[in-house]
């Protein structure tokens, strides 16, 4: 969520709520840490996106792979 807001502020040039929301709604496979993320005016919860699978070993996080749900309910995304 923090990365989404950060990227939205960079695009919008402001943290103003309506402008930030509009900027985030332009995301199309935005390369976020959690995986490629898309939003639109009708999609505010991209539940079908791939997610980054991470592991922590000896106190250090590392990327394993992306995993996408096999099936999700039909959404506006």
Short mmCIF file of N, CA and C in Angstrom, two decimals:
data_model
loop_
_atom_site.label_atom_id
_atom_site.label_comp_id
_atom_site.label_asym_id
_atom_site.label_seq_id
_atom_site.Cartn_x
_atom_site.Cartn_y
_atom_site.Cartn_z
N UNK A 1 0.83 -1.19 0.00
CA UNK A 1 0.00 0.00 0.00
C UNK A 1 0.87 1.25 0.00
N UNK A 2 1.93 1.23 0.79
CA UNK A 2 2.81 2.40 0.85
C UNK A 2 3.44 2.66 -0.51
N UNK A 3 3.88 1.60 -1.18
CA UNK A 3 4.49 1.76 -2.50
C UNK A 3 3.47 2.29 -3.51
N UNK A 4 2.22 1.84 -3.41
CA UNK A 4 1.16 2.33 -4.29
C UNK A 4 0.95 3.83 -4.09
N UNK A 5 0.87 4.25 -2.85
CA UNK A 5 0.68 5.68 -2.56
C UNK A 5 1.88 6.49 -3.03
N UNK A 6 3.09 6.00 -2.76
CA UNK A 6 4.31 6.70 -3.18
C UNK A 6 4.31 6.91 -4.70
N UNK A 7 4.03 5.84 -5.44
CA UNK A 7 4.02 5.94 -6.90
C UNK A 7 2.90 6.86 -7.38
N UNK A 8 1.75 6.79 -6.73
CA UNK A 8 0.65 7.68 -7.08
C UNK A 8 0.99 9.14 -6.87
N UNK A 9 1.66 9.46 -5.76
CA UNK A 9 2.09 10.83 -5.48
C UNK A 9 3.10 11.29 -6.53
N UNK A 10 4.00 10.40 -6.93
CA UNK A 10 4.98 10.76 -7.97
C UNK A 10 4.27 11.11 -9.27
N UNK A 11 3.26 10.34 -9.64
CA UNK A 11 2.52 10.60 -10.88
C UNK A 11 1.68 11.86 -10.76
N UNK A 12 0.96 12.01 -9.64
CA UNK A 12 0.06 13.15 -9.45
C UNK A 12 0.80 14.44 -9.13
N UNK A 13 1.97 14.31 -8.52
CA UNK A 13 2.70 15.51 -8.11
C UNK A 13 2.13 16.12 -6.84
N UNK A 14 1.25 15.38 -6.17
CA UNK A 14 0.61 15.86 -4.95
C UNK A 14 0.07 14.68 -4.17
N UNK A 15 -0.17 14.89 -2.88
CA UNK A 15 -0.81 13.87 -2.05
C UNK A 15 -2.29 14.19 -1.85
N UNK A 16 -2.80 15.18 -2.57
CA UNK A 16 -4.21 15.53 -2.50
C UNK A 16 -5.06 14.32 -2.89
N UNK A 17 -6.03 13.97 -2.05
CA UNK A 17 -6.82 12.76 -2.23
C UNK A 17 -7.38 12.53 -3.62
N UNK A 18 -8.19 13.45 -4.16
CA UNK A 18 -8.77 13.21 -5.49
C UNK A 18 -7.71 13.08 -6.59
N UNK A 19 -6.67 13.90 -6.55
CA UNK A 19 -5.62 13.81 -7.57
C UNK A 19 -4.83 12.51 -7.42
N UNK A 20 -4.57 12.10 -6.19
CA UNK A 20 -3.86 10.85 -5.93
C UNK A 20 -4.68 9.67 -6.43
N UNK A 21 -5.97 9.66 -6.15
CA UNK A 21 -6.84 8.57 -6.61
C UNK A 21 -6.83 8.48 -8.14
N UNK A 22 -6.91 9.61 -8.82
CA UNK A 22 -6.89 9.62 -10.28
C UNK A 22 -5.58 9.05 -10.82
N UNK A 23 -4.48 9.40 -10.17
CA UNK A 23 -3.17 8.90 -10.61
C UNK A 23 -3.09 7.38 -10.43
N UNK A 24 -3.54 6.88 -9.30
CA UNK A 24 -3.50 5.44 -9.04
C UNK A 24 -4.40 4.69 -10.02
N UNK A 25 -5.50 5.29 -10.42
CA UNK A 25 -6.41 4.66 -11.37
C UNK A 25 -5.80 4.51 -12.77
N UNK A 26 -4.62 5.10 -13.00
CA UNK A 26 -3.94 4.95 -14.30
C UNK A 26 -2.98 3.77 -14.31
N UNK A 27 -2.78 3.12 -13.17
CA UNK A 27 -1.84 1.99 -13.10
C UNK A 27 -2.27 0.88 -14.05
N UNK A 28 -1.39 0.46 -14.92
CA UNK A 28 -1.62 -0.69 -15.81
C UNK A 28 -0.37 -1.56 -15.71
N UNK A 29 -0.49 -2.65 -14.98
CA UNK A 29 0.64 -3.54 -14.71
C UNK A 29 1.83 -2.79 -14.13
N UNK A 30 1.53 -1.87 -13.20
CA UNK A 30 2.57 -1.09 -12.53
C UNK A 30 3.49 -2.06 -11.78
N UNK A 31 4.80 -1.97 -12.00
CA UNK A 31 5.72 -2.94 -11.39
C UNK A 31 5.98 -2.65 -9.91
N UNK A 32 5.05 -3.06 -9.06
CA UNK A 32 5.20 -2.86 -7.62
C UNK A 32 5.84 -4.10 -6.99
N UNK A 33 6.35 -3.96 -5.80
CA UNK A 33 6.99 -5.07 -5.10
C UNK A 33 6.09 -6.29 -5.00
N UNK A 34 4.80 -6.07 -4.81
CA UNK A 34 3.86 -7.19 -4.69
C UNK A 34 3.51 -7.83 -6.02
N UNK A 35 3.95 -7.24 -7.11
CA UNK A 35 3.69 -7.77 -8.44
C UNK A 35 3.03 -6.73 -9.31
N UNK A 36 2.90 -7.02 -10.61
CA UNK A 36 2.27 -6.09 -11.54
C UNK A 36 0.85 -5.75 -11.08
N UNK A 37 0.57 -4.46 -10.98
CA UNK A 37 -0.69 -4.02 -10.38
C UNK A 37 -1.42 -3.05 -11.30
N UNK A 38 -2.71 -3.30 -11.51
CA UNK A 38 -3.54 -2.41 -12.33
C UNK A 38 -4.73 -1.93 -11.51
N UNK A 39 -5.08 -0.68 -11.68
CA UNK A 39 -6.29 -0.10 -11.10
C UNK A 39 -7.01 0.65 -12.21
N UNK A 40 -8.26 0.96 -12.00
CA UNK A 40 -9.03 1.76 -12.95
C UNK A 40 -10.12 2.46 -12.16
N UNK A 41 -10.88 3.33 -12.81
CA UNK A 41 -11.98 3.98 -12.09
C UNK A 41 -13.00 2.98 -11.52
N UNK A 42 -13.08 1.77 -12.09
CA UNK A 42 -14.03 0.77 -11.58
C UNK A 42 -13.35 -0.36 -10.81
N UNK A 43 -12.04 -0.39 -10.78
CA UNK A 43 -11.29 -1.46 -10.09
C UNK A 43 -10.38 -0.87 -9.04
N UNK A 44 -10.75 -1.03 -7.79
CA UNK A 44 -9.93 -0.53 -6.69
C UNK A 44 -9.38 -1.66 -5.83
N UNK A 45 -9.58 -2.90 -6.25
CA UNK A 45 -9.07 -4.07 -5.51
C UNK A 45 -8.68 -5.15 -6.51
N UNK A 46 -7.48 -5.06 -7.08
CA UNK A 46 -7.07 -6.02 -8.11
C UNK A 46 -6.74 -7.39 -7.52
N UNK A 47 -7.78 -8.18 -7.23
CA UNK A 47 -7.57 -9.45 -6.54
C UNK A 47 -7.02 -10.55 -7.43
N UNK A 48 -6.97 -10.32 -8.74
CA UNK A 48 -6.49 -11.36 -9.65
C UNK A 48 -5.03 -11.17 -10.06
N UNK A 49 -4.35 -10.21 -9.47
CA UNK A 49 -2.97 -9.94 -9.86
C UNK A 49 -2.01 -11.00 -9.29
N UNK A 50 -0.89 -11.19 -9.97
CA UNK A 50 0.13 -12.07 -9.39
C UNK A 50 0.71 -11.41 -8.14
N UNK A 51 1.11 -12.21 -7.19
CA UNK A 51 1.71 -11.70 -5.96
C UNK A 51 3.12 -12.22 -5.83
N UNK A 52 4.00 -11.39 -5.32
CA UNK A 52 5.38 -11.81 -5.09
C UNK A 52 5.44 -12.70 -3.86
N UNK A 53 6.02 -13.86 -4.03
CA UNK A 53 6.24 -14.78 -2.91
C UNK A 53 7.64 -14.51 -2.39
N UNK A 54 7.73 -14.19 -1.12
CA UNK A 54 9.01 -13.84 -0.51
C UNK A 54 9.35 -14.86 0.57
N UNK A 55 10.62 -14.92 0.93
CA UNK A 55 11.02 -15.74 2.06
C UNK A 55 11.96 -14.92 2.94
N UNK A 56 12.02 -15.28 4.18
CA UNK A 56 12.96 -14.65 5.11
C UNK A 56 13.81 -15.75 5.69
N UNK A 57 15.11 -15.63 5.47
CA UNK A 57 16.08 -16.58 6.02
C UNK A 57 17.19 -15.79 6.69
N UNK A 58 17.48 -16.15 7.90
CA UNK A 58 18.51 -15.48 8.69
C UNK A 58 18.30 -13.97 8.71
N UNK A 59 17.02 -13.58 8.82
CA UNK A 59 16.67 -12.18 8.94
C UNK A 59 16.71 -11.38 7.65
N UNK A 60 16.90 -12.03 6.49
CA UNK A 60 16.97 -11.33 5.22
C UNK A 60 15.86 -11.82 4.30
N UNK A 61 15.15 -10.87 3.71
CA UNK A 61 14.07 -11.20 2.78
C UNK A 61 14.63 -11.37 1.38
N UNK A 62 14.06 -12.33 0.65
CA UNK A 62 14.44 -12.51 -0.75
C UNK A 62 13.22 -12.96 -1.55
N UNK A 63 13.24 -12.63 -2.83
CA UNK A 63 12.16 -12.96 -3.76
C UNK A 63 12.26 -14.42 -4.17
N UNK A 64 11.12 -15.11 -4.22
CA UNK A 64 11.09 -16.50 -4.70
C UNK A 64 10.52 -16.58 -6.11
N UNK A 65 9.27 -16.13 -6.26
CA UNK A 65 8.58 -16.22 -7.54
C UNK A 65 7.28 -15.42 -7.46
N UNK A 66 6.63 -15.24 -8.59
CA UNK A 66 5.29 -14.68 -8.60
C UNK A 66 4.29 -15.83 -8.64
N UNK A 67 3.18 -15.67 -7.96
CA UNK A 67 2.12 -16.66 -7.94
C UNK A 67 0.80 -15.96 -8.21
N UNK A 68 0.02 -16.52 -9.14
CA UNK A 68 -1.27 -15.93 -9.48
C UNK A 68 -2.37 -16.90 -9.07
N UNK A 69 -3.45 -16.38 -8.47
CA UNK A 69 -4.56 -17.25 -8.08
C UNK A 69 -5.09 -18.05 -9.27
N UNK A 70 -5.46 -19.30 -9.04
CA UNK A 70 -5.99 -20.14 -10.11
C UNK A 70 -7.36 -19.67 -10.56
N UNK A 71 -8.12 -19.08 -9.65
CA UNK A 71 -9.44 -18.59 -9.99
C UNK A 71 -9.90 -17.57 -8.97
N UNK A 72 -10.56 -16.55 -9.45
CA UNK A 72 -11.09 -15.50 -8.58
C UNK A 72 -12.49 -15.14 -9.06
N UNK A 73 -13.30 -14.56 -8.18
CA UNK A 73 -14.62 -14.11 -8.62
C UNK A 73 -14.50 -13.05 -9.72
N UNK A 74 -15.48 -12.97 -10.58
CA UNK A 74 -15.49 -11.94 -11.62
C UNK A 74 -15.53 -10.57 -10.96
N UNK A 75 -14.62 -9.70 -11.35
CA UNK A 75 -14.57 -8.35 -10.81
C UNK A 75 -14.57 -7.34 -11.95
N UNK A 76 -14.60 -6.07 -11.61
CA UNK A 76 -14.56 -5.02 -12.62
C UNK A 76 -13.13 -4.72 -13.05
N UNK A 77 -12.18 -5.52 -12.62
CA UNK A 77 -10.76 -5.25 -12.92
C UNK A 77 -10.33 -5.77 -14.26
#
